[in-house]
């Protein structure tokens, strides 16, 4: 497998996200919506500040390029960017809620099945082709989900919705590659802030006073939001869906290891079998990348 700056960016982003629970778990006493509100608002402020102070050239260049585009192209870009902002909000809220109120393993399993969900959606939406082995891999994933669902239907539902929201985000952003990725990320965060702002007065709790909340929030915004999201968007410029699939699995594997060995979550036999089938499906789905040279 070729290893270049795009692979390095994607691998780094998923490794970083794999340790997200270490910063999120200490905030379990705070409402998921509060964490989401402050995460989006602070991330938007940081991104706007960076663009206005240090990246004016890229910002003005993208504005100029946008004005030159045809009306249909402009509409398409607006739709992809806005939908990306909405999908990020949904994915983040469900992920935070799953980790703090369902289980870390449900969040982990979501990103185990996300590449498969992405592939299925890409087949129907983007008309990407799948080999017979890849379809067999998808079938194994379906079986693993059925096994996990036995006695853990809540975990499965959250896992599938989290996976679906992120898969749709990836597919939409693969087609949204005309502009600087940092600028696109900033616009999506502004959109996210505008969307949730009307809900803040009604659904937010009391203003947090503990310094730990704000310290961890800054870590979440910079280390687990801005950096990995930018790396992920950058990687999508030079990677295909199968390559993304290989590297995406570093995230849930780290999650699962932390859940079992660090947070001491209980593991059942059906979960072990389900994860085992997922790992087998990973190898089968990506066999042409794993076992052939110069791909």
Short mmCIF file of C-alpha atoms in Angstrom, two decimals:
data_model
loop_
_atom_site.label_atom_id
_atom_site.label_comp_id
_atom_site.label_asym_id
_atom_site.label_seq_id
_atom_site.Cartn_x
_atom_site.Cartn_y
_atom_site.Cartn_z
CA UNK A 1 0.00 0.00 0.00
CA UNK A 2 1.36 3.43 -0.91
CA UNK A 3 2.01 5.61 2.09
CA UNK A 4 1.88 9.32 1.36
CA UNK A 5 0.81 12.55 3.01
CA UNK A 6 -2.88 11.74 2.51
CA UNK A 7 -2.57 8.35 4.22
CA UNK A 8 -0.54 9.93 7.02
CA UNK A 9 -3.19 12.63 7.50
CA UNK A 10 -6.05 10.11 7.61
CA UNK A 11 -4.21 7.72 9.92
CA UNK A 12 -3.31 10.56 12.29
CA UNK A 13 -6.89 11.83 12.40
CA UNK A 14 -8.36 8.44 13.28
CA UNK A 15 -5.69 7.72 15.91
CA UNK A 16 -6.43 11.08 17.54
CA UNK A 17 -10.19 10.41 17.51
CA UNK A 18 -9.55 7.01 19.05
CA UNK A 19 -8.46 8.67 22.31
CA UNK A 20 -11.36 11.15 22.36
CA UNK A 21 -13.08 9.31 25.21
CA UNK A 22 -10.18 10.16 27.57
CA UNK A 23 -11.15 13.83 27.39
CA UNK A 24 -14.90 13.20 27.16
CA UNK A 25 -15.48 10.74 29.99
CA UNK A 26 -14.51 13.21 32.78
CA UNK A 27 -17.39 15.40 31.53
CA UNK A 28 -20.05 12.71 31.97
CA UNK A 29 -21.79 14.75 34.69
CA UNK A 30 -22.53 17.48 32.14
CA UNK A 31 -25.43 17.27 29.69
CA UNK A 32 -24.52 16.07 26.20
CA UNK A 33 -26.18 19.13 24.67
CA UNK A 34 -24.09 21.48 26.83
CA UNK A 35 -20.87 19.81 25.71
CA UNK A 36 -22.07 20.04 22.10
CA UNK A 37 -23.02 23.72 22.42
CA UNK A 38 -19.69 24.83 23.86
CA UNK A 39 -17.68 22.57 21.57
CA UNK A 40 -19.23 24.04 18.43
CA UNK A 41 -19.19 27.67 19.61
CA UNK A 42 -15.56 27.52 20.74
CA UNK A 43 -14.41 25.64 17.64
CA UNK A 44 -16.12 28.23 15.44
CA UNK A 45 -14.42 31.08 17.30
CA UNK A 46 -10.99 29.45 16.98
CA UNK A 47 -11.44 28.72 13.27
CA UNK A 48 -12.67 32.22 12.43
CA UNK A 49 -9.77 33.75 14.36
CA UNK A 50 -7.21 31.57 12.56
CA UNK A 51 -8.66 32.34 9.11
CA UNK A 52 -9.01 36.08 9.67
CA UNK A 53 -5.57 36.51 11.22
CA UNK A 54 -3.37 33.96 9.41
CA UNK A 55 -5.19 32.68 6.32
CA UNK A 56 -6.70 35.75 4.68
CA UNK A 57 -5.11 34.90 1.33
CA UNK A 58 -6.73 31.46 1.13
CA UNK A 59 -10.07 32.85 2.28
CA UNK A 60 -10.13 35.67 -0.29
CA UNK A 61 -8.98 33.31 -3.03
CA UNK A 62 -11.84 30.90 -2.33
CA UNK A 63 -14.36 33.75 -2.30
CA UNK A 64 -13.03 34.91 -5.67
CA UNK A 65 -13.22 31.40 -7.15
CA UNK A 66 -16.77 30.94 -5.86
CA UNK A 67 -17.94 34.13 -7.59
CA UNK A 68 -16.58 32.85 -10.92
CA UNK A 69 -18.56 29.60 -10.79
CA UNK A 70 -21.84 28.93 -12.56
CA UNK A 71 -25.06 29.18 -10.58
CA UNK A 72 -25.66 25.40 -10.54
CA UNK A 73 -22.14 24.74 -9.26
CA UNK A 74 -22.57 27.36 -6.53
CA UNK A 75 -25.87 25.76 -5.45
CA UNK A 76 -24.25 22.33 -5.34
CA UNK A 77 -21.35 23.59 -3.20
CA UNK A 78 -23.73 25.36 -0.81
CA UNK A 79 -25.82 22.20 -0.44
CA UNK A 80 -22.77 19.97 0.24
CA UNK A 81 -21.27 22.43 2.72
CA UNK A 82 -24.52 23.06 4.62
CA UNK A 83 -25.45 19.37 4.73
CA UNK A 84 -21.95 18.62 6.00
CA UNK A 85 -22.48 21.05 8.88
CA UNK A 86 -25.79 19.44 9.81
CA UNK A 87 -24.33 15.92 9.66
CA UNK A 88 -21.44 16.94 11.92
CA UNK A 89 -23.88 18.26 14.54
CA UNK A 90 -25.89 15.04 14.48
CA UNK A 91 -22.80 12.82 14.60
CA UNK A 92 -21.17 14.73 17.46
CA UNK A 93 -24.30 14.82 19.61
CA UNK A 94 -24.99 11.09 19.21
CA UNK A 95 -21.32 10.23 19.80
CA UNK A 96 -21.14 12.30 23.01
CA UNK A 97 -24.45 10.87 24.24
CA UNK A 98 -23.41 7.28 23.45
CA UNK A 99 -20.09 7.54 25.30
CA UNK A 100 -21.50 9.22 28.41
CA UNK A 101 -24.97 7.66 28.61
CA UNK A 102 -25.02 4.39 26.60
CA UNK A 103 -21.57 2.76 26.45
CA UNK A 104 -18.13 3.39 24.99
CA UNK A 105 -18.48 0.12 23.09
CA UNK A 106 -21.56 1.39 21.24
CA UNK A 107 -19.54 4.38 20.02
CA UNK A 108 -16.66 2.06 19.15
CA UNK A 109 -18.86 -0.31 17.17
CA UNK A 110 -20.33 2.63 15.24
CA UNK A 111 -16.94 3.32 13.68
CA UNK A 112 -16.33 -0.37 13.10
CA UNK A 113 -19.33 -0.53 10.78
CA UNK A 114 -18.96 3.00 9.40
CA UNK A 115 -16.66 1.99 6.49
CA UNK A 116 -19.10 -0.72 5.45
CA UNK A 117 -22.04 1.68 5.69
CA UNK A 118 -20.01 4.20 3.69
CA UNK A 119 -19.34 1.61 1.01
CA UNK A 120 -23.00 0.61 0.69
CA UNK A 121 -24.08 4.25 0.45
CA UNK A 122 -21.31 4.97 -2.07
CA UNK A 123 -22.57 2.05 -4.18
CA UNK A 124 -26.09 3.49 -4.37
CA UNK A 125 -25.33 7.22 -4.26
CA UNK A 126 -21.96 7.51 -6.04
CA UNK A 127 -22.37 4.36 -8.17
CA UNK A 128 -19.06 2.91 -6.97
CA UNK A 129 -18.47 -0.74 -7.93
CA UNK A 130 -17.98 -3.58 -5.41
CA UNK A 131 -16.29 -6.92 -6.02
CA UNK A 132 -17.80 -10.25 -4.97
CA UNK A 133 -15.42 -10.44 -2.00
CA UNK A 134 -16.46 -6.96 -0.89
CA UNK A 135 -20.14 -7.91 -0.99
CA UNK A 136 -19.28 -10.99 1.09
CA UNK A 137 -17.54 -8.69 3.55
CA UNK A 138 -20.67 -6.53 3.77
CA UNK A 139 -22.71 -9.68 4.46
CA UNK A 140 -20.41 -10.59 7.35
CA UNK A 141 -20.92 -7.12 8.77
CA UNK A 142 -24.69 -7.57 8.64
CA UNK A 143 -24.34 -10.89 10.49
CA UNK A 144 -22.13 -9.26 13.13
CA UNK A 145 -24.75 -6.52 13.64
CA UNK A 146 -27.44 -9.18 14.13
CA UNK A 147 -25.28 -10.89 16.76
CA UNK A 148 -24.62 -7.61 18.54
CA UNK A 149 -28.32 -6.75 18.47
CA UNK A 150 -29.14 -9.80 20.59
CA UNK A 151 -29.67 -8.32 24.04
CA UNK A 152 -28.05 -5.00 23.10
CA UNK A 153 -30.56 -3.41 20.76
CA UNK A 154 -30.00 0.09 22.20
CA UNK A 155 -26.25 -0.08 21.52
CA UNK A 156 -26.92 -1.26 17.97
CA UNK A 157 -29.39 1.53 17.19
CA UNK A 158 -26.97 4.21 18.39
CA UNK A 159 -24.08 2.56 16.56
CA UNK A 160 -25.97 2.45 13.26
CA UNK A 161 -27.17 6.07 13.46
CA UNK A 162 -23.71 7.34 14.45
CA UNK A 163 -22.15 5.35 11.61
CA UNK A 164 -24.75 6.52 9.10
CA UNK A 165 -24.31 10.20 9.97
CA UNK A 166 -20.52 10.05 9.62
CA UNK A 167 -20.70 7.93 6.45
CA UNK A 168 -22.99 10.50 4.83
CA UNK A 169 -20.60 13.25 5.90
CA UNK A 170 -17.64 11.48 4.26
CA UNK A 171 -19.53 10.85 1.03
CA UNK A 172 -20.74 14.44 0.78
CA UNK A 173 -17.30 15.90 1.48
CA UNK A 174 -15.56 13.73 -1.13
CA UNK A 175 -17.52 15.71 -3.69
CA UNK A 176 -16.95 19.03 -1.94
CA UNK A 177 -13.29 19.51 -2.83
CA UNK A 178 -13.15 22.73 -4.84
CA UNK A 179 -11.94 24.94 -1.99
CA UNK A 180 -9.35 25.07 0.75
CA UNK A 181 -10.28 22.42 3.32
CA UNK A 182 -9.66 24.68 6.30
CA UNK A 183 -11.99 27.31 4.86
CA UNK A 184 -14.67 24.66 4.21
CA UNK A 185 -14.35 23.42 7.79
CA UNK A 186 -14.72 26.98 9.10
CA UNK A 187 -17.86 27.58 7.04
CA UNK A 188 -19.36 24.31 8.30
CA UNK A 189 -18.66 25.28 11.91
CA UNK A 190 -20.28 28.68 11.34
CA UNK A 191 -23.32 26.90 9.91
CA UNK A 192 -23.39 24.52 12.87
CA UNK A 193 -23.24 27.46 15.30
CA UNK A 194 -26.08 29.26 13.51
CA UNK A 195 -28.23 26.12 13.58
CA UNK A 196 -27.83 25.42 17.30
CA UNK A 197 -27.79 29.04 18.54
CA UNK A 198 -31.61 29.36 18.77
CA UNK A 199 -31.73 26.22 20.93
CA UNK A 200 -29.05 27.37 23.37
CA UNK A 201 -31.22 29.63 25.63
CA UNK A 202 -33.89 26.94 26.06
CA UNK A 203 -31.91 23.69 26.20
CA UNK A 204 -28.61 24.70 27.79
CA UNK A 205 -28.00 24.14 31.50
CA UNK A 206 -26.41 26.48 34.01
CA UNK A 207 -23.15 28.03 32.90
CA UNK A 208 -20.38 25.65 34.05
CA UNK A 209 -18.10 27.12 36.72
CA UNK A 210 -15.53 24.34 37.13
CA UNK A 211 -12.18 25.15 35.52
CA UNK A 212 -11.79 21.49 34.51
CA UNK A 213 -14.76 21.84 32.15
CA UNK A 214 -13.13 24.66 30.20
CA UNK A 215 -9.67 23.08 30.18
CA UNK A 216 -11.05 19.83 28.78
CA UNK A 217 -13.24 21.74 26.36
CA UNK A 218 -10.25 23.57 24.89
CA UNK A 219 -8.48 20.21 24.53
CA UNK A 220 -11.57 18.73 22.84
CA UNK A 221 -11.90 21.68 20.46
CA UNK A 222 -8.25 21.89 19.40
CA UNK A 223 -6.96 18.32 19.72
CA UNK A 224 -10.12 16.31 19.02
CA UNK A 225 -12.04 18.63 16.70
CA UNK A 226 -10.08 21.13 14.60
CA UNK A 227 -6.90 19.10 14.06
CA UNK A 228 -8.44 15.69 13.14
CA UNK A 229 -11.28 17.20 11.09
CA UNK A 230 -8.83 19.21 9.01
CA UNK A 231 -6.57 16.16 8.57
CA UNK A 232 -9.57 14.07 7.55
CA UNK A 233 -10.81 16.59 5.00
CA UNK A 234 -7.29 17.00 3.63
CA UNK A 235 -6.91 13.21 3.28
CA UNK A 236 -10.13 12.97 1.26
CA UNK A 237 -8.43 14.93 -1.52
CA UNK A 238 -6.06 12.04 -2.27
CA UNK A 239 -7.71 8.84 -1.00
CA UNK A 240 -10.37 6.48 -2.34
CA UNK A 241 -13.12 4.92 -0.23
CA UNK A 242 -11.37 1.56 0.27
CA UNK A 243 -8.21 3.23 1.51
CA UNK A 244 -10.26 5.33 3.93
CA UNK A 245 -11.86 2.10 5.13
CA UNK A 246 -8.53 0.56 6.09
CA UNK A 247 -7.36 3.51 8.16
CA UNK A 248 -10.73 4.30 9.74
CA UNK A 249 -10.57 1.10 11.79
CA UNK A 250 -7.76 2.42 13.97
CA UNK A 251 -10.37 4.64 15.68
CA UNK A 252 -12.81 1.95 16.93
CA UNK A 253 -10.00 -0.46 17.77
CA UNK A 254 -8.51 2.10 20.14
CA UNK A 255 -12.01 2.79 21.52
CA UNK A 256 -12.63 -0.89 22.19
CA UNK A 257 -9.25 -1.38 23.86
CA UNK A 258 -9.87 1.63 26.11
CA UNK A 259 -13.39 0.39 26.93
CA UNK A 260 -12.15 -3.03 28.03
CA UNK A 261 -8.78 -2.30 29.63
CA UNK A 262 -9.05 1.30 30.83
CA UNK A 263 -12.74 1.94 31.58
CA UNK A 264 -13.32 -1.73 32.56
CA UNK A 265 -16.60 -2.06 30.66
CA UNK A 266 -18.11 -5.55 30.71
CA UNK A 267 -17.66 -7.57 27.51
CA UNK A 268 -20.01 -10.39 26.49
CA UNK A 269 -19.34 -13.37 24.24
CA UNK A 270 -21.67 -12.15 21.51
CA UNK A 271 -19.77 -8.83 21.41
CA UNK A 272 -16.45 -10.65 21.05
CA UNK A 273 -17.85 -12.78 18.21
CA UNK A 274 -19.36 -9.70 16.56
CA UNK A 275 -16.09 -7.77 16.73
CA UNK A 276 -14.27 -10.83 15.43
CA UNK A 277 -16.54 -11.02 12.38
CA UNK A 278 -16.05 -7.29 11.79
CA UNK A 279 -12.26 -7.76 11.82
CA UNK A 280 -12.57 -10.67 9.37
CA UNK A 281 -14.80 -8.55 7.13
CA UNK A 282 -12.18 -5.76 7.27
CA UNK A 283 -9.50 -8.08 5.92
CA UNK A 284 -11.77 -9.53 3.22
CA UNK A 285 -13.10 -6.15 2.14
CA UNK A 286 -9.61 -4.68 1.77
CA UNK A 287 -7.79 -7.82 0.59
CA UNK A 288 -6.59 -6.22 -2.64
CA UNK A 289 -4.96 -3.42 -0.64
CA UNK A 290 -3.58 -5.63 2.13
CA UNK A 291 -2.18 -8.48 0.06
CA UNK A 292 -1.14 -6.85 -3.22
CA UNK A 293 1.81 -4.58 -3.77
CA UNK A 294 1.91 -1.21 -5.49
CA UNK A 295 -1.77 -0.46 -5.07
#
